[in-house]
Short mmCIF file of C-alpha atoms in Angstrom, two decimals:
data_model
loop_
_atom_site.label_atom_id
_atom_site.label_comp_id
_atom_site.label_asym_id
_atom_site.label_seq_id
_atom_site.Cartn_x
_atom_site.Cartn_y
_atom_site.Cartn_z
CA UNK A 198 -52.19 92.82 -2.45
CA UNK A 199 -52.07 89.31 -2.24
CA UNK A 200 -55.80 89.26 -3.28
CA UNK A 201 -54.53 90.94 -6.35
CA UNK A 202 -51.83 88.62 -7.47
CA UNK A 203 -54.22 85.90 -7.56
CA UNK A 204 -56.76 87.41 -9.30
CA UNK A 205 -54.08 88.30 -11.86
CA UNK A 206 -53.07 84.96 -12.36
CA UNK A 207 -56.42 83.93 -12.86
CA UNK A 208 -57.11 86.01 -15.13
CA UNK A 209 -54.25 85.24 -17.27
CA UNK A 210 -54.47 81.85 -16.78
CA UNK A 211 -57.96 82.12 -18.40
CA UNK A 212 -56.94 84.21 -21.35
CA UNK A 213 -53.72 82.08 -22.26
CA UNK A 214 -55.89 79.07 -22.58
CA UNK A 215 -57.34 79.79 -26.32
CA UNK A 216 -54.08 80.29 -27.09
CA UNK A 217 -52.93 77.01 -25.55
CA UNK A 218 -56.15 74.51 -26.96
CA UNK A 219 -57.83 75.29 -30.73
CA UNK A 220 -61.46 74.27 -30.79
CA UNK A 221 -62.75 71.14 -32.00
CA UNK A 222 -63.75 72.65 -35.18
CA UNK A 223 -60.21 73.82 -36.11
CA UNK A 224 -58.79 70.01 -36.28
CA UNK A 225 -62.23 69.21 -38.23
CA UNK A 226 -61.57 71.52 -40.75
CA UNK A 227 -58.18 70.79 -41.52
CA UNK A 228 -59.14 66.60 -41.25
CA UNK A 229 -61.31 67.56 -44.02
CA UNK A 230 -58.87 70.10 -45.85
CA UNK A 231 -56.63 67.16 -45.62
CA UNK A 232 -59.06 64.66 -47.15
CA UNK A 233 -59.96 66.95 -49.87
CA UNK A 234 -56.12 67.66 -50.63
CA UNK A 235 -55.21 63.81 -51.08
CA UNK A 236 -58.40 64.02 -53.57
CA UNK A 237 -56.59 66.66 -55.58
CA UNK A 238 -53.14 65.19 -55.42
CA UNK A 239 -54.85 62.29 -56.85
CA UNK A 240 -55.87 64.40 -59.83
CA UNK A 241 -52.36 66.35 -60.54
CA UNK A 242 -50.19 63.34 -59.88
CA UNK A 243 -52.65 60.10 -61.07
CA UNK A 244 -51.24 58.04 -58.22
CA UNK A 245 -54.63 55.78 -56.99
CA UNK A 246 -53.00 55.84 -53.61
CA UNK A 247 -54.01 59.28 -53.15
CA UNK A 248 -57.39 58.69 -53.98
CA UNK A 249 -57.61 56.07 -51.66
CA UNK A 250 -55.99 58.41 -49.15
CA UNK A 251 -59.15 60.83 -49.61
CA UNK A 252 -62.20 58.09 -49.97
CA UNK A 253 -63.75 55.70 -47.69
CA UNK A 254 -63.80 52.19 -49.78
CA UNK A 255 -67.57 52.15 -49.72
CA UNK A 256 -67.94 55.76 -51.32
CA UNK A 257 -69.84 56.43 -54.47
CA UNK A 258 -69.71 59.00 -57.44
CA UNK A 259 -72.65 60.51 -58.78
CA UNK A 260 -73.21 62.09 -61.70
CA UNK A 261 -75.61 63.04 -64.70
CA UNK A 262 -74.71 62.14 -68.02
CA UNK A 263 -76.78 62.61 -71.08
CA UNK A 264 -79.95 62.93 -68.85
CA UNK A 265 -79.47 59.89 -66.52
CA UNK A 266 -78.01 59.99 -63.43
CA UNK A 267 -74.97 57.36 -63.15
CA UNK A 268 -73.70 55.86 -59.92
CA UNK A 269 -70.49 54.45 -59.87
CA UNK A 270 -68.29 53.19 -56.78
CA UNK A 271 -65.61 54.74 -56.13
CA UNK A 272 -63.10 52.28 -56.83
CA UNK A 273 -63.84 51.64 -60.57
CA UNK A 274 -63.18 55.35 -60.33
CA UNK A 275 -59.81 55.05 -58.69
CA UNK A 276 -59.04 52.26 -60.89
CA UNK A 277 -58.91 54.47 -63.61
CA UNK A 278 -56.16 56.54 -62.46
CA UNK A 279 -53.15 55.90 -64.62
CA UNK A 280 -50.27 56.89 -61.97
CA UNK A 281 -49.04 59.62 -64.05
CA UNK A 282 -50.13 63.37 -64.32
CA UNK A 283 -52.40 64.11 -67.51
CA UNK A 284 -50.48 65.70 -70.62
CA UNK A 285 -51.83 69.01 -69.96
CA UNK A 286 -51.45 68.67 -66.13
CA UNK A 287 -49.46 72.16 -66.57
CA UNK A 288 -52.56 74.15 -67.66
CA UNK A 289 -54.91 72.45 -65.47
CA UNK A 290 -56.22 74.46 -62.02
CA UNK A 291 -58.08 73.15 -58.81
CA UNK A 292 -58.78 74.64 -55.69
CA UNK A 293 -60.91 73.78 -52.52
CA UNK A 294 -63.68 77.09 -52.44
CA UNK A 295 -65.73 76.23 -49.35
CA UNK A 296 -65.51 73.37 -46.34
CA UNK A 297 -68.41 73.59 -43.73
CA UNK A 298 -68.51 71.12 -40.66
CA UNK A 299 -70.89 70.31 -37.94
CA UNK A 300 -69.72 67.55 -35.50
CA UNK A 301 -68.99 64.32 -37.40
CA UNK A 302 -70.27 65.04 -41.06
CA UNK A 303 -68.82 67.62 -43.79
CA UNK A 304 -69.47 68.98 -47.24
CA UNK A 305 -66.72 70.57 -49.50
CA UNK A 306 -66.61 72.11 -52.55
CA UNK A 307 -64.16 71.98 -55.36
CA UNK A 308 -63.40 73.80 -58.94
CA UNK A 309 -61.80 72.41 -61.16
CA UNK A 310 -60.70 74.70 -64.29
CA UNK A 311 -59.05 72.09 -67.25
CA UNK A 312 -58.39 73.35 -70.50
CA UNK A 313 -61.27 71.58 -72.13
CA UNK A 314 -64.01 71.80 -69.12
CA UNK A 315 -64.85 73.55 -66.10
CA UNK A 316 -65.85 71.29 -63.20
CA UNK A 317 -67.62 71.50 -59.89
CA UNK A 318 -66.98 68.79 -57.07
CA UNK A 319 -69.48 68.33 -54.00
CA UNK A 320 -67.78 66.35 -51.52
CA UNK A 321 -69.54 64.71 -48.62
CA UNK A 322 -67.48 63.21 -45.70
CA UNK A 323 -67.61 61.74 -42.46
CA UNK A 324 -65.17 61.61 -39.63
CA UNK A 325 -64.55 57.77 -39.44
CA UNK A 326 -62.46 56.57 -36.18
CA UNK A 327 -61.31 59.73 -35.97
CA UNK A 328 -60.49 60.21 -39.80
CA UNK A 329 -62.25 62.86 -42.37
CA UNK A 330 -63.02 60.74 -45.35
CA UNK A 331 -64.85 61.63 -48.52
CA UNK A 332 -68.00 58.99 -48.79
CA UNK A 333 -69.53 60.63 -51.64
CA UNK A 334 -68.74 62.97 -54.71
CA UNK A 335 -71.07 64.65 -57.39
CA UNK A 336 -70.27 66.74 -59.71
CA UNK A 337 -70.78 68.66 -62.58
CA UNK A 338 -68.82 69.23 -65.99
CA UNK A 339 -69.41 72.18 -68.14
CA UNK A 340 -67.15 72.16 -71.59
CA UNK A 341 -65.56 75.20 -72.21
CA UNK A 342 -66.60 76.62 -75.72
CA UNK A 343 -63.25 77.00 -77.86
CA UNK A 344 -62.81 80.08 -80.22
CA UNK A 345 -61.40 79.67 -82.99
#
């Protein structure tokens, strides 16, 4: 009987361990999602501080304009934040569509559905001193065709 009780206690303790602690990837995915959410909050509010919470200060934004590669320091991008939401904010939709984490590196995909354009952002993130930050933003913007 004593052997049975000891075995039962050990089995219960081992079974309870997953409930008591989360695997590291759960915390990492939450950290990545938090950084991406700061980015989305920056878009929604125009608050440059939200962008600063999302990006590493040395991050870059890259995209193609008129067939040419454009690389912009993220500080220039953040400086464009007006501190106010866009006039058509109520018509804009944004969502995180994918997150993939491997160790201290991650990527996120975001869709921004605006009245005049549909954008897809690809974010590269790194875990820097325990905090996930966006280090690179690449995107594509496609204008929407208006039916008149």
